[in-house]
mmCIF file of C-alpha atoms in Angstrom:
data_model
loop_
_atom_site.group_PDB
_atom_site.id
_atom_site.type_symbol
_atom_site.label_atom_id
_atom_site.label_comp_id
_atom_site.label_asym_id
_atom_site.label_seq_id
_atom_site.Cartn_x
_atom_site.Cartn_y
_atom_site.Cartn_z
ATOM 1 C CA UNK A 16 -46.487 -267.784 -107.421
ATOM 2 C CA UNK A 17 -43.472 -269.965 -106.808
ATOM 3 C CA UNK A 18 -41.162 -268.606 -109.511
ATOM 4 C CA UNK A 19 -41.734 -265.082 -108.221
ATOM 5 C CA UNK A 20 -41.043 -266.062 -104.599
ATOM 6 C CA UNK A 21 -37.813 -267.719 -105.732
ATOM 7 C CA UNK A 22 -36.680 -264.617 -107.579
ATOM 8 C CA UNK A 23 -37.438 -262.457 -104.566
ATOM 9 C CA UNK A 24 -35.368 -264.801 -102.395
ATOM 10 C CA UNK A 25 -32.510 -264.834 -104.891
ATOM 11 C CA UNK A 26 -32.426 -261.241 -106.107
ATOM 12 C CA UNK A 27 -34.471 -259.141 -103.704
ATOM 13 C CA UNK A 28 -32.423 -256.780 -101.562
ATOM 14 C CA UNK A 29 -33.874 -256.519 -98.094
ATOM 15 C CA UNK A 30 -32.606 -253.244 -96.708
ATOM 16 C CA UNK A 31 -34.608 -253.304 -93.481
ATOM 17 C CA UNK A 32 -37.640 -255.088 -92.057
ATOM 18 C CA UNK A 33 -39.869 -252.926 -94.273
ATOM 19 C CA UNK A 34 -37.775 -252.036 -97.361
ATOM 20 C CA UNK A 35 -37.417 -254.555 -100.188
ATOM 21 C CA UNK A 36 -35.658 -253.663 -103.447
ATOM 22 C CA UNK A 37 -36.543 -255.690 -106.521
ATOM 23 C CA UNK A 38 -35.119 -253.368 -109.138
ATOM 24 C CA UNK A 39 -32.970 -256.000 -110.844
ATOM 25 C CA UNK A 40 -36.018 -257.795 -112.280
ATOM 26 C CA UNK A 41 -39.285 -255.990 -111.513
ATOM 27 C CA UNK A 42 -39.236 -252.216 -111.264
ATOM 28 C CA UNK A 43 -36.144 -250.693 -112.871
ATOM 29 C CA UNK A 44 -34.667 -253.457 -114.960
ATOM 30 C CA UNK A 45 -37.603 -255.643 -115.960
ATOM 31 C CA UNK A 46 -37.391 -259.352 -116.771
ATOM 32 C CA UNK A 47 -39.927 -259.342 -119.591
ATOM 33 C CA UNK A 48 -40.462 -263.093 -119.515
ATOM 34 C CA UNK A 49 -41.261 -263.015 -115.798
ATOM 35 C CA UNK A 50 -43.553 -260.021 -116.342
ATOM 36 C CA UNK A 51 -45.504 -262.017 -118.949
ATOM 37 C CA UNK A 52 -45.754 -264.963 -116.533
ATOM 38 C CA UNK A 53 -47.100 -262.528 -113.927
ATOM 39 C CA UNK A 54 -49.734 -261.460 -116.450
ATOM 40 C CA UNK A 55 -50.699 -265.093 -117.009
ATOM 41 C CA UNK A 56 -50.976 -265.615 -113.271
ATOM 42 C CA UNK A 57 -53.349 -262.650 -112.983
ATOM 43 C CA UNK A 58 -55.352 -264.249 -115.789
ATOM 44 C CA UNK A 59 -55.444 -267.548 -113.912
ATOM 45 C CA UNK A 60 -56.837 -265.770 -110.854
ATOM 46 C CA UNK A 61 -59.094 -263.111 -112.383
ATOM 47 C CA UNK A 62 -59.669 -264.413 -115.912
ATOM 48 C CA UNK A 63 -63.153 -265.812 -115.209
ATOM 49 C CA UNK A 64 -64.453 -262.325 -114.409
ATOM 50 C CA UNK A 65 -65.890 -260.024 -117.129
ATOM 51 C CA UNK A 66 -63.035 -257.510 -116.841
ATOM 52 C CA UNK A 67 -62.903 -255.043 -119.745
ATOM 53 C CA UNK A 68 -60.244 -252.634 -118.476
ATOM 54 C CA UNK A 69 -57.197 -252.709 -116.228
ATOM 55 C CA UNK A 70 -55.996 -249.660 -114.371
ATOM 56 C CA UNK A 71 -52.750 -248.891 -112.580
ATOM 57 C CA UNK A 72 -50.553 -245.949 -111.569
ATOM 58 C CA UNK A 73 -47.461 -244.710 -113.371
ATOM 59 C CA UNK A 74 -44.664 -245.644 -113.414
ATOM 60 C CA UNK A 75 -43.905 -249.038 -111.901
ATOM 61 C CA UNK A 76 -47.406 -250.440 -112.244
ATOM 62 C CA UNK A 77 -47.303 -250.106 -116.025
ATOM 63 C CA UNK A 78 -45.356 -253.263 -116.900
ATOM 64 C CA UNK A 79 -47.648 -255.466 -114.807
ATOM 65 C CA UNK A 80 -50.879 -253.815 -115.922
ATOM 66 C CA UNK A 81 -49.656 -254.320 -119.476
ATOM 67 C CA UNK A 82 -48.767 -257.965 -118.841
ATOM 68 C CA UNK A 83 -52.208 -258.584 -117.324
ATOM 69 C CA UNK A 84 -53.865 -256.655 -120.169
ATOM 70 C CA UNK A 85 -52.017 -258.797 -122.731
ATOM 71 C CA UNK A 86 -53.116 -261.978 -120.951
ATOM 72 C CA UNK A 87 -56.748 -260.836 -120.655
ATOM 73 C CA UNK A 88 -56.902 -259.179 -124.087
ATOM 74 C CA UNK A 89 -58.110 -255.788 -122.800
ATOM 75 C CA UNK A 90 -56.693 -252.239 -122.757
ATOM 76 C CA UNK A 91 -55.159 -250.696 -119.659
ATOM 77 C CA UNK A 92 -55.003 -247.161 -118.280
ATOM 78 C CA UNK A 93 -52.263 -245.735 -116.116
ATOM 79 C CA UNK A 94 -53.241 -242.957 -113.745
ATOM 80 C CA UNK A 95 -50.963 -239.953 -113.965
ATOM 81 C CA UNK A 96 -49.315 -238.422 -110.952
ATOM 82 C CA UNK A 97 -49.762 -234.696 -110.994
ATOM 83 C CA UNK A 98 -48.478 -232.150 -108.594
ATOM 84 C CA UNK A 99 -50.191 -229.244 -110.275
ATOM 85 C CA UNK A 100 -53.884 -228.790 -109.534
ATOM 86 C CA UNK A 101 -54.385 -227.110 -112.912
ATOM 87 C CA UNK A 102 -55.698 -229.776 -115.221
ATOM 88 C CA UNK A 103 -56.327 -229.206 -118.876
ATOM 89 C CA UNK A 104 -59.287 -231.545 -119.114
ATOM 90 C CA UNK A 105 -61.981 -233.318 -117.122
ATOM 91 C CA UNK A 106 -60.395 -235.982 -114.915
ATOM 92 C CA UNK A 107 -61.268 -238.169 -111.987
ATOM 93 C CA UNK A 108 -58.645 -237.579 -109.331
ATOM 94 C CA UNK A 109 -57.735 -238.605 -105.821
ATOM 95 C CA UNK A 110 -55.083 -237.440 -103.372
ATOM 96 C CA UNK A 111 -52.459 -239.968 -102.281
ATOM 97 C CA UNK A 112 -50.163 -239.609 -99.325
ATOM 98 C CA UNK A 113 -46.709 -241.048 -99.952
ATOM 99 C CA UNK A 114 -45.196 -242.392 -96.736
ATOM 100 C CA UNK A 115 -41.801 -242.925 -98.333
ATOM 101 C CA UNK A 116 -41.526 -239.366 -99.594
ATOM 102 C CA UNK A 117 -43.728 -237.736 -96.966
ATOM 103 C CA UNK A 118 -45.667 -235.781 -99.529
ATOM 104 C CA UNK A 119 -49.161 -235.603 -100.949
ATOM 105 C CA UNK A 120 -49.756 -235.978 -104.662
ATOM 106 C CA UNK A 121 -52.753 -236.269 -106.970
ATOM 107 C CA UNK A 122 -53.435 -239.196 -109.247
ATOM 108 C CA UNK A 123 -55.840 -238.748 -112.119
ATOM 109 C CA UNK A 124 -57.545 -240.544 -114.983
ATOM 110 C CA UNK A 125 -59.283 -238.808 -117.865
ATOM 111 C CA UNK A 126 -63.075 -239.037 -117.662
ATOM 112 C CA UNK A 127 -63.065 -240.012 -121.312
ATOM 113 C CA UNK A 128 -61.628 -243.451 -120.602
ATOM 114 C CA UNK A 129 -63.467 -244.687 -117.518
ATOM 115 C CA UNK A 130 -67.211 -244.775 -116.955
ATOM 116 C CA UNK A 131 -70.241 -246.574 -115.625
ATOM 117 C CA UNK A 132 -70.058 -249.384 -118.168
ATOM 118 C CA UNK A 133 -66.558 -250.461 -117.185
ATOM 119 C CA UNK A 134 -65.629 -253.551 -115.184
ATOM 120 C CA UNK A 135 -62.222 -252.922 -113.752
ATOM 121 C CA UNK A 136 -59.257 -254.838 -112.397
ATOM 122 C CA UNK A 137 -56.680 -252.737 -110.555
ATOM 123 C CA UNK A 138 -53.084 -253.961 -110.854
ATOM 124 C CA UNK A 139 -49.996 -252.642 -109.102
ATOM 125 C CA UNK A 140 -46.479 -253.719 -108.226
ATOM 126 C CA UNK A 141 -46.638 -253.336 -104.428
ATOM 127 C CA UNK A 142 -49.379 -253.501 -101.827
ATOM 128 C CA UNK A 143 -48.078 -252.018 -98.585
ATOM 129 C CA UNK A 144 -49.910 -249.134 -96.900
ATOM 130 C CA UNK A 145 -52.496 -249.295 -99.668
ATOM 131 C CA UNK A 146 -52.527 -245.499 -100.019
ATOM 132 C CA UNK A 147 -52.056 -245.396 -103.787
ATOM 133 C CA UNK A 148 -54.465 -248.280 -104.368
ATOM 134 C CA UNK A 149 -57.175 -246.663 -102.227
ATOM 135 C CA UNK A 150 -56.729 -243.607 -104.455
ATOM 136 C CA UNK A 151 -57.378 -245.754 -107.534
ATOM 137 C CA UNK A 152 -60.405 -247.342 -105.850
ATOM 138 C CA UNK A 153 -61.799 -243.860 -105.175
ATOM 139 C CA UNK A 154 -61.323 -242.989 -108.849
ATOM 140 C CA UNK A 155 -63.134 -246.158 -109.979
ATOM 141 C CA UNK A 156 -66.012 -245.301 -107.623
ATOM 142 C CA UNK A 157 -66.097 -241.683 -108.768
ATOM 143 C CA UNK A 158 -66.319 -242.885 -112.381
ATOM 144 C CA UNK A 159 -69.244 -245.155 -111.494
ATOM 145 C CA UNK A 160 -67.299 -248.137 -112.838
ATOM 146 C CA UNK A 161 -67.459 -251.562 -111.232
ATOM 147 C CA UNK A 162 -64.349 -252.800 -109.413
ATOM 148 C CA UNK A 163 -63.913 -256.560 -109.713
ATOM 149 C CA UNK A 164 -60.645 -256.942 -107.858
ATOM 150 C CA UNK A 165 -57.174 -255.752 -106.984
ATOM 151 C CA UNK A 166 -54.157 -257.759 -108.085
ATOM 152 C CA UNK A 167 -50.679 -256.979 -106.753
ATOM 153 C CA UNK A 168 -47.340 -258.493 -107.529
ATOM 154 C CA UNK A 169 -45.809 -258.221 -104.040
ATOM 155 C CA UNK A 170 -47.699 -257.680 -100.823
ATOM 156 C CA UNK A 171 -46.142 -256.643 -97.552
ATOM 157 C CA UNK A 172 -48.731 -258.472 -95.510
ATOM 158 C CA UNK A 173 -47.415 -256.954 -92.284
ATOM 159 C CA UNK A 174 -48.675 -253.543 -93.430
ATOM 160 C CA UNK A 175 -52.292 -252.409 -93.437
ATOM 161 C CA UNK A 176 -53.018 -252.166 -97.190
ATOM 162 C CA UNK A 177 -54.834 -255.466 -97.600
ATOM 163 C CA UNK A 178 -57.123 -254.931 -94.624
ATOM 164 C CA UNK A 179 -57.993 -251.396 -95.782
ATOM 165 C CA UNK A 180 -59.069 -252.793 -99.164
ATOM 166 C CA UNK A 181 -60.897 -255.792 -97.712
ATOM 167 C CA UNK A 182 -62.807 -253.533 -95.311
ATOM 168 C CA UNK A 183 -64.297 -251.982 -98.435
ATOM 169 C CA UNK A 184 -65.333 -255.414 -99.675
ATOM 170 C CA UNK A 185 -62.712 -255.516 -102.423
ATOM 171 C CA UNK A 186 -61.219 -258.883 -103.414
ATOM 172 C CA UNK A 187 -57.422 -258.710 -103.167
ATOM 173 C CA UNK A 188 -54.979 -261.171 -104.642
ATOM 174 C CA UNK A 189 -51.198 -260.823 -104.411
ATOM 175 C CA UNK A 190 -48.776 -263.102 -106.192
ATOM 176 C CA UNK A 191 -46.163 -263.017 -103.408
ATOM 177 C CA UNK A 192 -47.278 -262.208 -99.874
ATOM 178 C CA UNK A 193 -44.497 -261.384 -97.459
ATOM 179 C CA UNK A 194 -45.305 -262.211 -93.838
ATOM 180 C CA UNK A 195 -42.053 -260.789 -92.544
ATOM 181 C CA UNK A 196 -38.562 -260.005 -93.697
ATOM 182 C CA UNK A 197 -35.148 -259.012 -92.430
ATOM 183 C CA UNK A 198 -31.799 -258.644 -94.200
ATOM 184 C CA UNK A 199 -31.013 -262.108 -95.553
ATOM 185 C CA UNK A 200 -34.406 -263.682 -94.963
ATOM 186 C CA UNK A 201 -37.967 -263.405 -96.196
ATOM 187 C CA UNK A 202 -41.032 -265.384 -95.125
ATOM 188 C CA UNK A 203 -43.991 -265.812 -97.442
ATOM 189 C CA UNK A 204 -47.634 -266.514 -96.705
ATOM 190 C CA UNK A 205 -48.723 -269.243 -99.085
ATOM 191 C CA UNK A 206 -52.172 -268.237 -100.282
ATOM 192 C CA UNK A 207 -51.831 -269.534 -103.796
ATOM 193 C CA UNK A 208 -52.237 -273.305 -103.891
ATOM 194 C CA UNK A 209 -51.609 -274.187 -107.522
ATOM 195 C CA UNK A 210 -54.518 -276.614 -107.550
ATOM 196 C CA UNK A 211 -57.247 -274.120 -106.887
ATOM 197 C CA UNK A 212 -56.530 -270.420 -106.453
ATOM 198 C CA UNK A 213 -60.255 -269.769 -106.507
ATOM 199 C CA UNK A 214 -60.561 -271.128 -102.973
ATOM 200 C CA UNK A 215 -58.784 -268.010 -101.841
ATOM 201 C CA UNK A 216 -61.456 -266.319 -99.733
ATOM 202 C CA UNK A 217 -61.345 -263.004 -101.536
ATOM 203 C CA UNK A 218 -61.694 -264.612 -104.940
ATOM 204 C CA UNK A 219 -64.457 -266.934 -103.728
ATOM 205 C CA UNK A 220 -66.361 -263.823 -102.633
ATOM 206 C CA UNK A 221 -66.232 -262.524 -106.184
ATOM 207 C CA UNK A 222 -67.549 -265.796 -107.530
ATOM 208 C CA UNK A 223 -70.459 -265.764 -105.125
ATOM 209 C CA UNK A 224 -71.343 -262.170 -105.978
ATOM 210 C CA UNK B 4 -46.372 -248.195 -139.868
ATOM 211 C CA UNK B 5 -49.727 -247.878 -141.576
ATOM 212 C CA UNK B 6 -51.986 -249.033 -138.754
ATOM 213 C CA UNK B 7 -50.361 -246.537 -136.408
ATOM 214 C CA UNK B 8 -50.702 -243.642 -138.877
ATOM 215 C CA UNK B 9 -54.391 -244.524 -139.280
ATOM 216 C CA UNK B 10 -54.968 -244.501 -135.522
ATOM 217 C CA UNK B 11 -53.224 -241.141 -135.214
ATOM 218 C CA UNK B 12 -55.467 -239.759 -137.964
ATOM 219 C CA UNK B 13 -58.594 -241.203 -136.361
ATOM 220 C CA UNK B 14 -57.945 -240.674 -132.667
ATOM 221 C CA UNK B 15 -55.093 -238.201 -132.325
ATOM 222 C CA UNK B 16 -56.114 -234.821 -130.975
ATOM 223 C CA UNK B 17 -54.127 -232.061 -132.624
ATOM 224 C CA UNK B 18 -54.288 -229.135 -130.244
ATOM 225 C CA UNK B 19 -51.903 -226.864 -132.171
ATOM 226 C CA UNK B 20 -49.244 -227.190 -134.850
ATOM 227 C CA UNK B 21 -46.913 -228.722 -132.256
ATOM 228 C CA UNK B 22 -49.159 -230.475 -129.700
ATOM 229 C CA UNK B 23 -50.578 -233.928 -130.478
ATOM 230 C CA UNK B 24 -52.518 -235.914 -127.878
ATOM 231 C CA UNK B 25 -52.658 -239.683 -128.298
ATOM 232 C CA UNK B 26 -53.819 -240.586 -124.817
ATOM 233 C CA UNK B 27 -56.800 -242.657 -125.950
ATOM 234 C CA UNK B 28 -54.568 -245.446 -127.281
ATOM 235 C CA UNK B 29 -50.879 -244.826 -126.601
ATOM 236 C CA UNK B 30 -49.926 -242.967 -123.444
ATOM 237 C CA UNK B 31 -52.727 -242.919 -120.890
ATOM 238 C CA UNK B 32 -55.174 -245.547 -122.046
ATOM 239 C CA UNK B 33 -53.075 -248.108 -123.914
ATOM 240 C CA UNK B 34 -54.346 -250.357 -126.707
ATOM 241 C CA UNK B 35 -52.351 -253.440 -125.739
ATOM 242 C CA UNK B 36 -52.784 -255.123 -129.105
ATOM 243 C CA UNK B 37 -51.428 -252.082 -130.929
ATOM 244 C CA UNK B 38 -48.556 -251.842 -128.422
ATOM 245 C CA UNK B 39 -47.599 -255.443 -129.211
ATOM 246 C CA UNK B 40 -47.738 -254.682 -132.948
ATOM 247 C CA UNK B 41 -45.442 -251.732 -132.300
ATOM 248 C CA UNK B 42 -43.047 -254.119 -130.557
ATOM 249 C CA UNK B 43 -43.134 -256.411 -133.604
ATOM 250 C CA UNK B 44 -42.430 -253.462 -135.875
ATOM 251 C CA UNK B 45 -39.361 -252.549 -133.815
ATOM 252 C CA UNK B 46 -38.291 -256.177 -134.153
ATOM 253 C CA UNK B 47 -38.753 -255.994 -137.923
ATOM 254 C CA UNK B 48 -36.502 -252.927 -138.071
ATOM 255 C CA UNK B 49 -33.902 -253.686 -135.401
ATOM 256 C CA UNK B 50 -34.239 -257.445 -134.919
ATOM 257 C CA UNK B 51 -31.155 -258.308 -136.996
ATOM 258 C CA UNK B 52 -28.908 -256.442 -134.549
ATOM 259 C CA UNK B 53 -27.362 -258.174 -131.502
ATOM 260 C CA UNK B 54 -29.390 -256.118 -129.002
ATOM 261 C CA UNK B 55 -29.335 -257.538 -125.461
ATOM 262 C CA UNK B 56 -31.070 -254.712 -123.585
ATOM 263 C CA UNK B 57 -33.661 -252.034 -124.250
ATOM 264 C CA UNK B 58 -33.733 -248.802 -122.306
ATOM 265 C CA UNK B 59 -36.372 -246.108 -122.001
ATOM 266 C CA UNK B 60 -37.564 -243.394 -119.591
ATOM 267 C CA UNK B 61 -40.484 -243.631 -117.193
ATOM 268 C CA UNK B 62 -43.410 -243.381 -117.559
ATOM 269 C CA UNK B 63 -44.760 -243.342 -121.109
ATOM 270 C CA UNK B 64 -41.825 -245.115 -122.694
ATOM 271 C CA UNK B 65 -42.402 -248.228 -120.579
ATOM 272 C CA UNK B 66 -45.200 -249.846 -122.585
ATOM 273 C CA UNK B 67 -43.259 -249.573 -125.857
ATOM 274 C CA UNK B 68 -39.921 -250.645 -124.377
ATOM 275 C CA UNK B 69 -41.752 -253.625 -122.935
ATOM 276 C CA UNK B 70 -43.433 -254.423 -126.259
ATOM 277 C CA UNK B 71 -40.076 -254.255 -128.045
ATOM 278 C CA UNK B 72 -38.441 -256.298 -125.270
ATOM 279 C CA UNK B 73 -41.133 -258.976 -125.612
ATOM 280 C CA UNK B 74 -40.626 -259.078 -129.383
ATOM 281 C CA UNK B 75 -36.833 -259.251 -129.089
ATOM 282 C CA UNK B 76 -36.761 -261.551 -126.054
ATOM 283 C CA UNK B 77 -34.574 -259.272 -123.914
ATOM 284 C CA UNK B 78 -35.015 -257.347 -120.655
ATOM 285 C CA UNK B 79 -35.608 -253.610 -120.545
ATOM 286 C CA UNK B 80 -34.658 -250.857 -118.132
ATOM 287 C CA UNK B 81 -36.584 -247.671 -117.506
ATOM 288 C CA UNK B 82 -34.581 -244.668 -116.395
ATOM 289 C CA UNK B 83 -36.035 -242.979 -113.337
ATOM 290 C CA UNK B 84 -36.748 -239.283 -113.220
ATOM 291 C CA UNK B 85 -35.398 -237.792 -110.048
ATOM 292 C CA UNK B 86 -35.607 -234.269 -108.846
ATOM 293 C CA UNK B 87 -33.449 -234.844 -105.806
ATOM 294 C CA UNK B 88 -29.708 -234.972 -106.354
ATOM 295 C CA UNK B 89 -29.297 -237.279 -103.358
ATOM 296 C CA UNK B 90 -29.089 -240.778 -104.731
ATOM 297 C CA UNK B 91 -28.922 -243.836 -102.556
ATOM 298 C CA UNK B 92 -26.702 -245.834 -104.879
ATOM 299 C CA UNK B 93 -24.294 -245.616 -107.794
ATOM 300 C CA UNK B 94 -26.136 -244.472 -110.899
ATOM 301 C CA UNK B 95 -25.416 -243.104 -114.328
ATOM 302 C CA UNK B 96 -27.364 -239.889 -114.683
ATOM 303 C CA UNK B 97 -27.960 -237.052 -117.109
ATOM 304 C CA UNK B 98 -29.840 -233.752 -116.858
ATOM 305 C CA UNK B 99 -32.803 -233.236 -119.175
ATOM 306 C CA UNK B 100 -34.463 -229.939 -119.927
ATOM 307 C CA UNK B 101 -38.221 -230.235 -120.339
ATOM 308 C CA UNK B 102 -39.503 -227.651 -122.801
ATOM 309 C CA UNK B 103 -43.151 -228.403 -121.983
ATOM 310 C CA UNK B 104 -42.698 -227.874 -118.267
ATOM 311 C CA UNK B 105 -39.783 -225.478 -118.430
ATOM 312 C CA UNK B 106 -37.813 -227.339 -115.823
ATOM 313 C CA UNK B 107 -34.667 -229.383 -115.522
ATOM 314 C CA UNK B 108 -34.766 -232.920 -114.162
ATOM 315 C CA UNK B 109 -32.316 -235.784 -113.765
ATOM 316 C CA UNK B 110 -32.741 -239.199 -115.318
ATOM 317 C CA UNK B 111 -30.771 -242.098 -113.927
ATOM 318 C CA UNK B 112 -30.038 -245.780 -114.375
ATOM 319 C CA UNK B 113 -28.378 -247.960 -111.754
ATOM 320 C CA UNK B 114 -24.783 -248.850 -112.624
ATOM 321 C CA UNK B 115 -25.621 -252.443 -111.727
ATOM 322 C CA UNK B 116 -27.741 -252.935 -114.834
ATOM 323 C CA UNK B 117 -25.842 -251.268 -117.649
ATOM 324 C CA UNK B 118 -22.206 -251.761 -118.578
ATOM 325 C CA UNK B 119 -19.557 -252.152 -121.235
ATOM 326 C CA UNK B 120 -20.822 -255.526 -122.420
ATOM 327 C CA UNK B 121 -24.287 -254.251 -123.281
ATOM 328 C CA UNK B 122 -25.665 -253.618 -126.775
ATOM 329 C CA UNK B 123 -28.534 -251.254 -126.390
ATOM 330 C CA UNK B 124 -31.643 -250.159 -128.244
ATOM 331 C CA UNK B 125 -33.285 -247.006 -126.909
ATOM 332 C CA UNK B 126 -37.078 -246.882 -127.277
ATOM 333 C CA UNK B 127 -39.432 -244.009 -126.486
ATOM 334 C CA UNK B 128 -42.929 -242.831 -127.309
ATOM 335 C CA UNK B 129 -42.097 -239.418 -128.810
ATOM 336 C CA UNK B 130 -39.118 -237.939 -130.615
ATOM 337 C CA UNK B 131 -39.485 -234.146 -130.699
ATOM 338 C CA UNK B 132 -36.737 -231.913 -129.276
ATOM 339 C CA UNK B 133 -34.741 -235.027 -128.484
ATOM 340 C CA UNK B 134 -33.800 -233.708 -125.040
ATOM 341 C CA UNK B 135 -34.805 -236.800 -123.085
ATOM 342 C CA UNK B 136 -33.318 -239.157 -125.670
ATOM 343 C CA UNK B 137 -29.991 -237.302 -125.694
ATOM 344 C CA UNK B 138 -29.992 -237.794 -121.921
ATOM 345 C CA UNK B 139 -30.380 -241.541 -122.419
ATOM 346 C CA UNK B 140 -27.646 -241.538 -125.062
ATOM 347 C CA UNK B 141 -25.324 -239.820 -122.587
ATOM 348 C CA UNK B 142 -26.109 -242.492 -120.005
ATOM 349 C CA UNK B 143 -25.358 -245.291 -122.481
ATOM 350 C CA UNK B 144 -22.042 -243.624 -123.304
ATOM 351 C CA UNK B 145 -21.217 -243.066 -119.637
ATOM 352 C CA UNK B 146 -21.858 -246.761 -118.995
ATOM 353 C CA UNK B 147 -19.512 -247.710 -121.828
ATOM 354 C CA UNK B 148 -22.317 -249.672 -123.474
ATOM 355 C CA UNK B 149 -22.806 -249.808 -127.233
ATOM 356 C CA UNK B 150 -25.806 -247.981 -128.684
ATOM 357 C CA UNK B 151 -27.224 -249.759 -131.731
ATOM 358 C CA UNK B 152 -30.153 -247.498 -132.447
ATOM 359 C CA UNK B 153 -33.041 -245.343 -131.299
ATOM 360 C CA UNK B 154 -36.602 -246.402 -132.046
ATOM 361 C CA UNK B 155 -39.503 -244.029 -131.472
ATOM 362 C CA UNK B 156 -43.211 -244.511 -131.904
ATOM 363 C CA UNK B 157 -44.068 -240.986 -133.095
ATOM 364 C CA UNK B 158 -41.641 -238.434 -134.457
ATOM 365 C CA UNK B 159 -42.354 -234.760 -134.876
ATOM 366 C CA UNK B 160 -40.040 -234.446 -137.832
ATOM 367 C CA UNK B 161 -40.402 -230.658 -137.847
ATOM 368 C CA UNK B 162 -38.505 -230.491 -134.555
ATOM 369 C CA UNK B 163 -34.771 -230.941 -134.112
ATOM 370 C CA UNK B 164 -34.618 -234.280 -132.235
ATOM 371 C CA UNK B 165 -33.762 -236.510 -135.170
ATOM 372 C CA UNK B 166 -30.991 -234.286 -136.467
ATOM 373 C CA UNK B 167 -29.438 -233.976 -133.008
ATOM 374 C CA UNK B 168 -29.273 -237.772 -132.765
ATOM 375 C CA UNK B 169 -28.070 -238.281 -136.340
ATOM 376 C CA UNK B 170 -25.312 -235.710 -135.808
ATOM 377 C CA UNK B 171 -23.981 -238.118 -133.208
ATOM 378 C CA UNK B 172 -24.058 -240.935 -135.755
ATOM 379 C CA UNK B 173 -26.995 -242.703 -134.125
ATOM 380 C CA UNK B 174 -29.431 -244.642 -136.336
ATOM 381 C CA UNK B 175 -32.962 -243.391 -135.716
ATOM 382 C CA UNK B 176 -36.158 -245.112 -136.765
ATOM 383 C CA UNK B 177 -39.642 -243.803 -135.993
ATOM 384 C CA UNK B 178 -42.814 -245.714 -136.749
ATOM 385 C CA UNK B 179 -44.855 -242.600 -137.602
ATOM 386 C CA UNK B 180 -43.052 -239.454 -138.771
ATOM 387 C CA UNK B 181 -45.124 -236.314 -138.767
ATOM 388 C CA UNK B 182 -44.000 -233.744 -141.336
ATOM 389 C CA UNK B 183 -46.547 -231.173 -140.217
ATOM 390 C CA UNK B 184 -49.866 -230.960 -138.461
ATOM 391 C CA UNK B 185 -52.662 -228.565 -137.668
ATOM 392 C CA UNK B 186 -56.046 -229.099 -136.007
ATOM 393 C CA UNK B 187 -57.905 -231.566 -138.231
ATOM 394 C CA UNK B 188 -54.972 -232.593 -140.386
ATOM 395 C CA UNK B 189 -51.694 -234.444 -140.129
ATOM 396 C CA UNK B 190 -49.096 -235.144 -142.820
ATOM 397 C CA UNK B 191 -46.738 -238.080 -142.536
ATOM 398 C CA UNK B 192 -43.316 -238.679 -144.051
ATOM 399 C CA UNK B 193 -43.333 -242.187 -145.446
ATOM 400 C CA UNK B 194 -39.971 -243.659 -144.523
ATOM 401 C CA UNK B 195 -41.154 -247.187 -143.993
ATOM 402 C CA UNK B 196 -41.693 -248.990 -147.281
ATOM 403 C CA UNK B 197 -43.112 -252.359 -146.268
ATOM 404 C CA UNK B 198 -40.919 -254.173 -148.754
ATOM 405 C CA UNK B 199 -37.592 -253.226 -147.286
ATOM 406 C CA UNK B 200 -37.306 -251.017 -144.227
ATOM 407 C CA UNK B 201 -33.595 -251.696 -144.193
ATOM 408 C CA UNK B 202 -33.127 -249.318 -147.115
ATOM 409 C CA UNK B 203 -33.833 -246.548 -144.671
ATOM 410 C CA UNK B 204 -30.526 -244.694 -144.645
ATOM 411 C CA UNK B 205 -30.027 -244.803 -140.906
ATOM 412 C CA UNK B 206 -30.650 -248.531 -140.717
ATOM 413 C CA UNK B 207 -28.425 -249.167 -143.720
ATOM 414 C CA UNK B 208 -25.660 -247.392 -141.828
ATOM 415 C CA UNK B 209 -26.033 -249.864 -138.981
ATOM 416 C CA UNK B 210 -25.783 -252.762 -141.379
ATOM 417 C CA UNK B 211 -22.618 -251.411 -142.923
ATOM 418 C CA UNK B 212 -21.037 -250.810 -139.523
#
């Protein structure tokens, strides 16, 4: 997604070869117009699938899950992060290890809102280690719902998240894939030819299924 | 907002005379269409003001701040909740006491994104004790920005939040005001005549200012 890559180049703060800050337009201050365009892009990529629900994790996945949900005309659910194990109601939950904070936390979704009839798209802001997304995948599986794909806004392609998801046979599509970065420079992998995003291998796999 | 009151009546779970759960359509699973209508309603009430930025608090304020931001065509910022006092950059911050969890936490907004030129609308999902909203008000003041109003989706009018905000001269508008509730029943205060919401005293005060 060209406009997103441009914004990352212009406004992204690259603090090291692994840390990228995009809080001026994506995950603290949010450029609403860009967020809506991101939703449309997810629709362009996943819109042919019979998705009836989008799920994400609080907090910074919410604006993109909502944008995708607006574009696809479906509701979305955001998994809650809980530290307490005491839960007041029946939930699906999965542990997630945060590498940034070096702590384990639980994410959970109420059993009332996800079940065997659901066809799910997972959306999140970043795909890096994949830890949080694997947690969501586990929840979708536990609920007996069908996972049709994972869509991320920014992917750090030099980390293992994508391969962990693909090993499980999950189609992954990221709107900006970063091959490498260093203060002052960022290199993207161009996997989104405007002419035909469906030729992306992961998406093609969905079509064939 | 009639459609919102109806949904609260139909789907809200009233667990006690103070606890209302709306997680089937507002703050866990989100009905995107209703969220967009909520954004339009905030536009109807606040759209005549020169708002250039909306602020809220993660996580459950995000979908409504975004809906309002879409309707008004402005960006939004969500304050982060931090437990650590160590902050990596210059932020405006305020302590908030959570009555539900009986703990104190810090909310913060980067100084890069809020300043003296900004005209701000605060949006949140619930107005009850007002603790979190007062924290946001303090941040807006600390930033030297101008606060034009507070818009909430649901107000528990039997708690002190509204009066704490109004004591500071802040116009408050809530889309559904609950006078009282008990399991199986909820009573609303009707402050939103469809014909002219501007006659609401708080909004009138803004107009006169």
